[in-house]
CSV table of C-alpha atoms and ligand atoms in Angstrom, one decimal:
chain,number,residue,atom,x,y,z
A,1,UNK,CA,0.0,0.0,0.0
A,2,UNK,CA,1.2,3.6,-0.6
A,3,UNK,CA,3.2,4.9,2.4
A,4,UNK,CA,1.1,8.1,2.5
A,5,UNK,CA,-2.4,8.9,1.4
A,6,UNK,CA,-4.0,10.8,-0.1
A,7,UNK,CA,-1.9,12.9,-2.6
A,8,UNK,CA,1.6,13.0,-1.0
A,9,UNK,CA,3.8,16.0,-1.6
A,10,UNK,CA,6.8,15.3,-3.9
A,11,UNK,CA,9.9,17.2,-2.8
A,12,UNK,CA,12.0,18.8,-5.5
A,13,UNK,CA,14.9,21.2,-5.5
A,14,UNK,CA,13.1,23.8,-7.7
A,15,UNK,CA,10.6,23.8,-4.8
A,16,UNK,CA,7.6,23.6,-7.2
A,17,UNK,CA,4.5,22.5,-5.3
A,18,UNK,CA,3.7,19.0,-6.5
A,19,UNK,CA,1.4,16.3,-5.3
A,20,UNK,CA,1.3,12.8,-6.7
A,21,UNK,CA,-1.5,10.3,-6.5
A,22,UNK,CA,0.6,7.9,-4.3
A,23,UNK,CA,4.1,7.5,-3.1
A,24,UNK,CA,5.8,4.1,-2.6
A,25,UNK,CA,9.1,3.9,-0.7
A,26,UNK,CA,10.7,0.6,-1.7
A,27,UNK,CA,13.5,-1.0,0.4
A,28,UNK,CA,14.1,-3.9,-1.9
A,29,UNK,CA,13.2,-4.7,-5.5
A,30,UNK,CA,9.6,-5.8,-4.5
A,31,UNK,CA,7.3,-3.5,-6.4
A,32,UNK,CA,4.2,-5.7,-6.1
A,33,UNK,CA,2.1,-3.2,-4.0
A,34,UNK,CA,3.0,-0.4,-6.4
A,35,UNK,CA,2.1,-2.5,-9.4
A,36,UNK,CA,-1.2,-3.6,-7.9
A,37,UNK,CA,-2.1,0.0,-7.2
A,38,UNK,CA,-1.2,1.0,-10.8
A,39,UNK,CA,-3.3,-1.8,-12.1
A,40,UNK,CA,-6.3,-0.8,-10.0
A,41,UNK,CA,-6.1,2.9,-10.7
A,42,UNK,CA,-4.9,2.7,-14.3
A,43,UNK,CA,-2.2,5.3,-13.5
A,44,UNK,CA,1.5,5.0,-14.3
A,45,UNK,CA,4.4,4.5,-11.9
A,46,UNK,CA,7.3,7.0,-12.0
A,47,UNK,CA,10.7,6.5,-10.4
A,48,UNK,CA,12.0,9.6,-8.6
A,49,UNK,CA,14.9,10.3,-6.3
A,50,UNK,CA,15.5,13.6,-4.6
A,51,UNK,CA,13.8,15.6,-7.4
A,52,UNK,CA,17.0,17.6,-8.3
A,53,UNK,CA,16.7,17.1,-12.0
A,54,UNK,CA,13.0,17.4,-12.7
A,55,UNK,CA,10.4,20.1,-13.3
A,56,UNK,CA,7.2,18.9,-11.7
A,57,UNK,CA,3.6,19.9,-12.3
A,58,UNK,CA,1.2,20.8,-9.5
A,59,UNK,CA,-0.4,17.4,-9.8
A,60,UNK,CA,1.4,14.3,-11.0
A,61,UNK,CA,-1.1,11.9,-12.2
A,62,UNK,CA,1.0,8.9,-11.2
A,63,UNK,CA,2.3,6.9,-8.3
A,64,UNK,CA,5.9,7.8,-7.4
A,65,UNK,CA,8.3,5.0,-6.6
A,66,UNK,CA,11.4,5.9,-4.6
A,67,UNK,CA,14.1,3.4,-3.6
A,68,UNK,CA,15.3,3.7,0.0
A,69,UNK,CA,18.1,1.1,0.1
A,70,UNK,CA,21.4,2.9,1.2
A,71,UNK,CA,23.5,-0.3,1.5
A,72,UNK,CA,27.2,-0.6,0.4
A,73,UNK,CA,28.6,-4.1,-0.2
A,74,UNK,CA,32.1,-5.1,-1.3
A,75,UNK,CA,31.8,-7.5,-4.3
A,76,UNK,CA,35.5,-7.9,-5.0
A,77,UNK,CA,38.7,-6.5,-3.5
A,78,UNK,CA,42.2,-6.4,-4.8
A,79,UNK,CA,45.4,-4.3,-4.2
A,80,UNK,CA,44.5,-2.4,-7.3
A,81,UNK,CA,40.7,-1.9,-7.2
A,82,UNK,CA,37.5,-2.6,-5.4
A,83,UNK,CA,34.0,-3.4,-6.8
A,84,UNK,CA,31.1,-2.2,-4.8
A,85,UNK,CA,27.3,-2.7,-5.0
A,86,UNK,CA,25.5,0.5,-3.9
A,87,UNK,CA,21.8,0.7,-3.0
A,88,UNK,CA,19.9,3.3,-5.2
A,89,UNK,CA,18.7,5.2,-2.1
A,90,UNK,CA,22.2,6.4,-0.9
A,91,UNK,CA,22.9,10.1,-1.4
A,92,UNK,CA,25.4,10.4,-4.3
A,93,UNK,CA,27.6,12.9,-2.4
A,94,UNK,CA,27.7,10.5,0.6
A,95,UNK,CA,29.0,7.8,-1.7
A,96,UNK,CA,31.7,10.1,-3.0
A,97,UNK,CA,32.9,11.3,0.3
A,98,UNK,CA,32.8,7.9,2.0
A,99,UNK,CA,34.8,6.3,-0.8
A,100,UNK,CA,37.4,9.0,-1.0
A,101,UNK,CA,37.9,8.9,2.8
A,102,UNK,CA,38.5,5.1,2.5
A,103,UNK,CA,41.2,5.5,-0.2
A,104,UNK,CA,38.9,4.3,-3.1
A,105,UNK,CA,39.4,6.7,-5.9
A,106,UNK,CA,37.7,7.9,-9.1
A,107,UNK,CA,34.5,9.8,-8.0
A,108,UNK,CA,36.2,12.9,-6.5
A,109,UNK,CA,35.4,15.1,-9.5
A,110,UNK,CA,31.7,14.2,-9.1
A,111,UNK,CA,31.5,15.5,-5.5
A,112,UNK,CA,28.6,17.6,-4.3
A,113,UNK,CA,26.2,16.5,-7.1
A,114,UNK,CA,22.8,16.4,-5.4
A,115,UNK,CA,20.5,13.4,-5.7
A,116,UNK,CA,20.5,9.7,-5.1
A,117,UNK,CA,22.7,6.9,-6.5
A,118,UNK,CA,19.8,5.4,-8.4
A,119,UNK,CA,19.5,8.5,-10.6
A,120,UNK,CA,23.2,8.6,-11.5
A,121,UNK,CA,23.0,6.2,-14.4
A,122,UNK,CA,19.9,8.0,-15.8
A,123,UNK,CA,21.7,11.0,-17.1
A,124,UNK,CA,25.2,9.5,-16.7
A,125,UNK,CA,26.0,12.3,-14.3
A,126,UNK,CA,29.1,14.3,-15.1
A,127,UNK,CA,31.3,17.1,-13.9
A,128,UNK,CA,34.8,18.4,-14.2
A,129,UNK,CA,35.8,16.0,-16.9
A,130,UNK,CA,34.5,12.8,-15.4
A,131,UNK,CA,31.3,10.8,-16.0
A,132,UNK,CA,29.5,8.0,-14.1
A,133,UNK,CA,30.0,5.6,-17.0
A,134,UNK,CA,33.7,5.5,-16.3
A,135,UNK,CA,33.1,3.6,-13.1
A,136,UNK,CA,30.0,1.5,-13.6
A,137,UNK,CA,30.0,-2.3,-14.2
A,138,UNK,CA,26.3,-2.9,-14.1
A,139,UNK,CA,22.9,-1.5,-13.1
A,140,UNK,CA,20.4,-3.6,-11.2
A,141,UNK,CA,16.7,-2.9,-11.3
A,142,UNK,CA,13.2,-4.1,-11.8
A,143,UNK,CA,10.9,-3.8,-14.8
A,144,UNK,CA,7.9,-1.9,-13.5
A,145,UNK,CA,5.6,-3.5,-16.2
A,146,UNK,CA,6.4,-7.1,-15.2
A,147,UNK,CA,7.9,-6.8,-11.7
A,148,UNK,CA,10.9,-8.9,-12.9
A,149,UNK,CA,14.4,-8.2,-11.7
A,150,UNK,CA,16.9,-7.4,-14.4
A,151,UNK,CA,20.6,-6.4,-14.7
A,152,UNK,CA,22.1,-4.3,-17.5
A,153,UNK,CA,25.8,-4.5,-18.0
A,154,UNK,CA,27.6,-1.2,-18.6
A,155,UNK,CA,27.7,-1.7,-22.4
A,156,UNK,CA,23.9,-2.2,-22.4
A,157,UNK,CA,23.2,1.1,-20.8
A,158,UNK,CA,23.9,3.2,-23.9
A,159,UNK,CA,25.6,5.9,-22.0
A,160,UNK,CA,26.1,9.2,-23.8
A,161,UNK,CA,26.7,12.9,-22.8
A,162,UNK,CA,24.1,13.4,-20.0
A,163,UNK,CA,22.1,10.5,-21.4
A,164,UNK,CA,21.5,6.7,-21.2
A,165,UNK,CA,19.0,4.0,-22.2
A,166,UNK,CA,17.1,4.9,-19.0
A,167,UNK,CA,16.2,8.3,-20.5
A,168,UNK,CA,15.1,6.7,-23.8
A,169,UNK,CA,14.0,3.1,-24.5
A,170,UNK,CA,13.6,2.2,-20.8
A,171,UNK,CA,12.2,5.5,-19.6
A,172,UNK,CA,9.6,5.0,-16.9
A,173,UNK,CA,10.0,1.3,-17.2
A,174,UNK,CA,13.2,0.4,-15.4
A,175,UNK,CA,13.4,1.1,-11.7
A,176,UNK,CA,17.1,1.2,-10.7
A,177,UNK,CA,17.6,-0.5,-7.3
A,178,UNK,CA,21.4,-0.7,-7.1
A,179,UNK,CA,24.6,-0.1,-9.1
A,180,UNK,CA,27.9,-1.9,-9.3
A,181,UNK,CA,30.9,0.3,-9.6
A,182,UNK,CA,34.7,-0.2,-9.6
A,183,UNK,CA,37.0,2.2,-7.9
A,184,UNK,CA,40.8,2.3,-7.8
A,185,UNK,CA,43.0,1.9,-4.8
A,186,UNK,CA,45.8,3.6,-6.9
A,187,UNK,CA,45.5,7.4,-6.7
A,188,UNK,CA,45.2,9.1,-10.1
A,189,UNK,CA,43.9,12.5,-10.8
A,190,UNK,CA,41.9,14.3,-13.6
A,191,UNK,CA,42.4,18.0,-13.3
A,192,UNK,CA,41.9,18.9,-16.9
A,193,UNK,CA,39.2,21.5,-16.3
A,194,UNK,CA,40.9,25.0,-16.2
A,195,UNK,CA,38.9,26.0,-13.0
A,196,UNK,CA,40.1,22.9,-11.2
A,197,UNK,CA,43.6,23.2,-12.4
A,198,UNK,CA,43.8,26.8,-11.2
A,199,UNK,CA,42.4,25.9,-7.8
A,200,UNK,CA,44.9,23.1,-7.4
A,201,UNK,CA,47.9,25.0,-8.8
A,202,UNK,CA,49.8,25.4,-5.5
A,203,UNK,CA,49.2,21.9,-4.0
A,204,UNK,CA,50.0,18.3,-4.6
A,205,UNK,CA,47.6,16.6,-7.1
A,206,UNK,CA,45.9,14.0,-4.9
A,207,UNK,CA,42.3,12.7,-5.2
A,208,UNK,CA,41.6,14.2,-1.7
A,209,UNK,CA,42.8,17.6,-3.0
A,210,UNK,CA,40.5,17.3,-6.1
A,211,UNK,CA,37.6,16.4,-3.8
A,212,UNK,CA,38.2,19.5,-1.6
A,213,UNK,CA,38.7,21.7,-4.7
A,214,UNK,CA,35.5,20.5,-6.4
A,215,UNK,CA,33.5,21.0,-3.2
A,216,UNK,CA,34.8,24.6,-2.7
A,217,UNK,CA,34.4,25.5,-6.4
A,218,UNK,CA,30.8,24.3,-6.5
A,219,UNK,CA,30.0,26.0,-3.2
A,220,UNK,CA,31.3,29.3,-4.5
A,221,UNK,CA,29.9,29.1,-8.0
A,222,UNK,CA,26.5,27.4,-7.8
A,223,UNK,CA,23.3,28.6,-6.1
A,224,UNK,CA,22.6,26.2,-3.2
A,225,UNK,CA,19.1,24.6,-3.6
A,226,UNK,CA,18.6,24.8,0.1
A,227,UNK,CA,18.4,28.6,0.0
A,228,UNK,CA,17.9,29.3,-3.7
A,229,UNK,CA,15.7,26.6,-5.3
A,230,UNK,CA,17.1,25.3,-8.6
A,231,UNK,CA,17.7,22.1,-10.7
A,232,UNK,CA,21.3,22.7,-11.6
A,233,UNK,CA,22.1,23.3,-15.2
A,234,UNK,CA,18.8,23.8,-17.0
A,235,UNK,CA,20.2,23.2,-20.5
A,236,UNK,CA,22.7,20.8,-21.9
A,237,UNK,CA,25.8,22.2,-23.5
A,238,UNK,CA,25.0,22.2,-27.2
A,239,UNK,CA,27.0,20.0,-29.6
A,240,UNK,CA,27.4,21.7,-32.9
A,241,UNK,CA,28.7,20.8,-36.4
A,242,UNK,CA,31.9,22.2,-37.8
A,243,UNK,CA,29.8,24.2,-40.3
A,244,UNK,CA,27.8,26.0,-37.6
A,245,UNK,CA,30.9,26.5,-35.6
A,246,UNK,CA,32.7,28.2,-38.5
A,247,UNK,CA,29.8,30.7,-38.9
A,248,UNK,CA,29.6,31.4,-35.2
A,249,UNK,CA,33.4,31.9,-34.8
A,250,UNK,CA,33.2,34.8,-37.3
A,251,UNK,CA,30.6,36.7,-35.2
A,252,UNK,CA,31.8,35.5,-31.7
A,253,UNK,CA,35.6,35.2,-31.9
A,254,UNK,CA,35.9,35.0,-28.1
A,255,UNK,CA,33.4,32.1,-27.7
A,256,UNK,CA,34.7,29.1,-25.7
A,257,UNK,CA,34.9,26.0,-27.9
A,258,UNK,CA,35.5,22.4,-26.7
A,259,UNK,CA,36.3,20.1,-29.7
A,260,UNK,CA,34.8,16.6,-29.4
A,261,UNK,CA,36.0,15.1,-32.7
A,262,UNK,CA,36.6,16.3,-36.3
A,263,UNK,CA,33.0,17.1,-36.9
A,264,UNK,CA,31.5,18.3,-33.6
A,265,UNK,CA,32.3,20.7,-30.9
A,266,UNK,CA,30.7,21.4,-27.5
A,267,UNK,CA,29.7,25.0,-26.7
A,268,UNK,CA,29.1,26.5,-23.3
A,269,UNK,CA,25.4,27.0,-22.9
A,270,UNK,CA,26.2,29.3,-19.9
A,271,UNK,CA,28.3,31.5,-22.1
A,272,UNK,CA,25.6,31.8,-24.8
A,273,UNK,CA,22.9,32.7,-22.3
A,274,UNK,CA,25.2,35.2,-20.7
A,275,UNK,CA,26.2,36.8,-24.0
A,276,UNK,CA,22.6,37.0,-25.0
A,277,UNK,CA,22.1,39.3,-22.0
A,278,UNK,CA,19.8,36.9,-20.1
A,279,UNK,CA,21.6,36.6,-16.8
A,280,UNK,CA,19.4,37.8,-14.0
A,281,UNK,CA,16.3,37.9,-16.2
A,282,UNK,CA,13.1,37.5,-14.2
A,283,UNK,CA,9.8,36.0,-15.2
A,284,UNK,CA,7.2,35.8,-12.4
A,285,UNK,CA,8.4,33.4,-9.8
A,286,UNK,CA,11.4,32.2,-11.9
A,287,UNK,CA,14.7,33.8,-12.9
A,288,UNK,CA,18.0,33.1,-14.7
A,289,UNK,CA,20.4,33.0,-11.8
A,290,UNK,CA,22.6,36.0,-11.4
A,291,UNK,CA,25.4,33.7,-10.1
A,292,UNK,CA,25.4,31.2,-12.9
A,293,UNK,CA,23.6,31.8,-16.2
A,294,UNK,CA,22.9,28.1,-16.9
A,295,UNK,CA,20.8,27.8,-13.7
A,296,UNK,CA,17.1,28.8,-13.5
A,297,UNK,CA,16.1,29.6,-9.9
A,298,UNK,CA,12.8,30.1,-8.3
A,299,UNK,CA,11.5,32.2,-5.4
A,300,UNK,CA,10.1,29.0,-3.8
A,301,UNK,CA,6.4,28.0,-4.0
A,302,UNK,CA,6.9,28.8,-7.7
A,303,UNK,CA,4.8,28.1,-10.7
A,304,UNK,CA,5.9,25.4,-13.1
A,305,UNK,CA,4.4,27.6,-15.9
A,306,UNK,CA,6.8,30.4,-15.0
A,307,UNK,CA,9.9,28.1,-15.1
A,308,UNK,CA,8.8,26.7,-18.5
A,309,UNK,CA,8.0,30.1,-20.0
A,310,UNK,CA,11.4,31.4,-18.9
A,311,UNK,CA,13.1,28.4,-20.3
A,312,UNK,CA,11.3,29.0,-23.6
A,313,UNK,CA,12.4,32.6,-23.6
A,314,UNK,CA,16.0,31.6,-23.0
A,315,UNK,CA,15.8,29.1,-25.9
A,316,UNK,CA,14.2,31.6,-28.3
A,317,UNK,CA,16.7,34.3,-27.5
A,318,UNK,CA,19.7,32.1,-27.9
A,319,UNK,CA,18.3,30.6,-31.1
A,320,UNK,CA,17.6,34.1,-32.5
A,321,UNK,CA,21.0,35.4,-31.6
A,322,UNK,CA,23.3,32.4,-32.4
A,323,UNK,CA,21.2,30.0,-34.4
A,324,UNK,CA,21.8,27.3,-31.7
A,325,UNK,CA,19.1,25.2,-30.0
A,326,UNK,CA,19.3,24.6,-26.3
A,327,UNK,CA,17.9,21.3,-25.0
A,328,UNK,CA,16.6,21.3,-21.4
A,329,UNK,CA,18.5,18.9,-19.2
A,330,UNK,CA,16.0,18.2,-16.4
A,331,UNK,CA,13.0,16.0,-17.1
A,332,UNK,CA,9.9,18.1,-17.6
A,333,UNK,CA,6.7,16.4,-16.4
A,334,UNK,CA,3.4,17.9,-17.5
B,401,FAD,P1,15.5,12.9,-9.7
B,401,FAD,O1,15.6,14.4,-10.1
B,401,FAD,O2,14.5,12.6,-8.7
B,401,FAD,O3,15.2,12.1,-11.1
B,401,FAD,C1,15.9,12.5,-12.3
B,401,FAD,C2,15.5,11.4,-13.3
B,401,FAD,O4,16.0,10.2,-13.0
B,401,FAD,C3,14.0,11.3,-13.5
B,401,FAD,O5,13.8,11.1,-14.9
B,401,FAD,C4,13.7,10.0,-12.7
B,401,FAD,O6,12.6,9.3,-13.3
B,401,FAD,C5,15.0,9.2,-12.9
B,401,FAD,N1,15.2,8.4,-11.7
B,401,FAD,C6,15.5,8.8,-10.5
B,401,FAD,N2,15.7,7.7,-9.6
B,401,FAD,C7,15.5,6.6,-10.4
B,401,FAD,C8,15.6,5.2,-10.1
B,401,FAD,N3,15.9,4.7,-8.9
B,401,FAD,N4,15.3,4.4,-11.2
B,401,FAD,C9,15.0,4.8,-12.4
B,401,FAD,N5,15.0,6.1,-12.7
B,401,FAD,C10,15.2,7.0,-11.7
B,401,FAD,N6,23.9,16.6,-12.7
B,401,FAD,C11,25.1,16.3,-13.3
B,401,FAD,O7,25.1,15.4,-14.2
B,401,FAD,N7,26.3,16.9,-13.0
B,401,FAD,C12,26.3,17.9,-12.1
B,401,FAD,O8,27.4,18.5,-11.8
B,401,FAD,C13,25.1,18.3,-11.5
B,401,FAD,N8,25.0,19.4,-10.6
B,401,FAD,C14,23.9,19.8,-10.1
B,401,FAD,C15,23.9,20.8,-9.2
B,401,FAD,C16,22.7,21.3,-8.6
B,401,FAD,C17,22.7,22.4,-7.6
B,401,FAD,C18,21.5,20.6,-8.9
B,401,FAD,C19,20.2,21.0,-8.2
B,401,FAD,C20,21.5,19.5,-9.8
B,401,FAD,C21,22.7,19.1,-10.4
B,401,FAD,N9,22.7,18.0,-11.3
B,401,FAD,C22,23.9,17.6,-11.8
B,401,FAD,C23,21.5,17.3,-11.6
B,401,FAD,C24,21.1,16.2,-10.6
B,401,FAD,O9,21.6,16.5,-9.4
B,401,FAD,C25,21.5,14.8,-11.1
B,401,FAD,O10,20.9,14.5,-12.4
B,401,FAD,C26,21.0,13.7,-10.1
B,401,FAD,O11,21.6,12.5,-10.5
B,401,FAD,C27,19.5,13.6,-10.0
B,401,FAD,O12,19.3,12.8,-8.8
B,401,FAD,P2,17.8,12.7,-8.1
B,401,FAD,O13,17.9,11.6,-7.1
B,401,FAD,O14,17.5,14.1,-7.6
B,401,FAD,O15,16.9,12.4,-9.3
B,402,NAP,P1,33.0,25.7,-16.0
B,402,NAP,O1,34.2,25.1,-15.4
B,402,NAP,O2,32.8,27.2,-15.8
B,402,NAP,O3,33.0,25.4,-17.5
B,402,NAP,C1,31.9,25.9,-18.4
B,402,NAP,C2,31.5,24.8,-19.3
B,402,NAP,O4,32.6,24.5,-20.2
B,402,NAP,C3,31.1,23.6,-18.6
B,402,NAP,O5,29.8,23.4,-18.9
B,402,NAP,C4,32.0,22.5,-19.2
B,402,NAP,O6,31.3,21.4,-19.9
B,402,NAP,C5,32.8,23.1,-20.3
B,402,NAP,N1,34.3,22.9,-20.1
B,402,NAP,C6,35.1,23.6,-19.3
B,402,NAP,N2,36.4,23.1,-19.4
B,402,NAP,C7,36.3,22.0,-20.2
B,402,NAP,C8,37.3,21.1,-20.7
B,402,NAP,N3,38.5,21.1,-20.4
B,402,NAP,N4,36.8,20.1,-21.6
B,402,NAP,C9,35.5,20.1,-22.0
B,402,NAP,N5,34.6,20.9,-21.5
B,402,NAP,C10,35.0,21.9,-20.7
B,402,NAP,O7,31.7,24.9,-15.5
B,402,NAP,P2,30.8,25.1,-14.3
B,402,NAP,O8,29.5,25.6,-14.8
B,402,NAP,O9,31.5,25.8,-13.2
B,402,NAP,O10,30.5,23.6,-13.9
B,402,NAP,C11,31.6,22.8,-13.5
B,402,NAP,C12,31.3,21.3,-13.8
B,402,NAP,O11,30.2,20.9,-13.0
B,402,NAP,C13,30.9,21.1,-15.2
B,402,NAP,O12,31.5,19.9,-15.6
B,402,NAP,C14,29.4,21.0,-15.2
B,402,NAP,O13,28.9,20.2,-16.2
B,402,NAP,C15,29.1,20.5,-13.8
B,402,NAP,N6,27.8,21.0,-13.4
B,402,NAP,C16,26.7,20.3,-13.9
B,402,NAP,C17,25.4,20.7,-13.4
B,402,NAP,C18,24.2,20.0,-13.9
B,402,NAP,O14,23.1,20.2,-13.4
B,402,NAP,N7,24.3,19.2,-14.9
B,402,NAP,C19,25.3,21.8,-12.5
B,402,NAP,C20,26.5,22.4,-12.1
B,402,NAP,C21,27.7,22.0,-12.5
B,402,NAP,P3,30.5,20.2,-19.2
B,402,NAP,O15,29.3,20.8,-18.5
B,402,NAP,O16,30.2,19.3,-20.3
B,402,NAP,O17,31.5,19.6,-18.2
């Protein structure tokens, strides 16, 4: 049976008021109660974690399923590396800080990303030059249509830049209950991002130093959802063809460009929004953050319609000025 009735509130970091028809907090992979409820009401089941990458409506015509398992189990241990199984309900940042403290390395660039472990594979979370897919062996879950347990190996997850099969073919079908990851006992550091490099310039390059630098950089640069509601980057960085890039370079010679391969380059969505003069722009209860142009913030108790209207205004202005389409990163529920 649902853990709270009727119409539980669904927390989210944009602090949009939202009620679902039911909320199921699941400790294991047993989704039989949730499935029985879905069958009897004819409503869908939706997996959610902490709501840090979603734009929710006032009423979600669905039953929300949240995994609460916070377990950590050692699957394999060697002098070089360690494989762990992590319950989907553990907070991502807790996993990062626990592993770094125990001398298990790899996740330090991904410190302070909000949300739960179960959501990490969904958008293949990434920051400061590292992505979740570099560490994952397999993703365990349950098919919400059949109730059957299933494991996808890393190469079946179709990971891409801020994407995976859980955002496409298996969207709203596969409830992630645990992930298997491998971390290294041998310290190695990725400090390729200029901001990180600069922050670390006067100290030894250790994973612990990278962890501390990422925490301090993020604390300084990003609005904290606890005081300023937001869902992180609202748009993905656009990937553009060489042809579009050549045109843009003529009009915007100082634009940052990150080449991916011979044909495509990544642009900074934050830079485009800023250059289009949108930083600080307000629309009702939503605004483009003054601190970081890629983040849309709300006043709290905000309207989903204001957030979506502001997002559309940003997209239209950037398209008109640069001919580049910005794709929202958070999942928008209507
Ligand atoms: P939710 O927002 O609740 O859900 C997100 C999506 O995942 C939904 O589509 C949901 O259906 C699905 N989902 C959630 N749990 C499960 C599950 N158990 N099984 C199946 N599907 C599930 N993201 C980055 O990649 N890099 C960053 O650096 C980063 N920084 C951020 C900074 C801030 C301040 C904020 C607010 C967000 C940031 N994000 C970042 C986005 C967000 O934190 C991540 O995407 C995070 O993984 C979302 O976790 P969540 O538990 O809140 O998921
Ligand atoms: P930043 O360091 O100011 O860099 C701006 C943008 O340039 C970033 O979006 C980043 O792309 C790109 N970039 C910088 N150096 C790069 C390099 N050496 N190679 C390739 N791309 C490079 O970024 P920031 O806004 O302060 O964020 C820091 C990191 O945290 C970024 O990785 C960002 O993605 C991540 N972050 C993500 C979210 C989210 O919600 N998704 C929110 C906050 C921060 P990438 O974004 O592709 O890395």
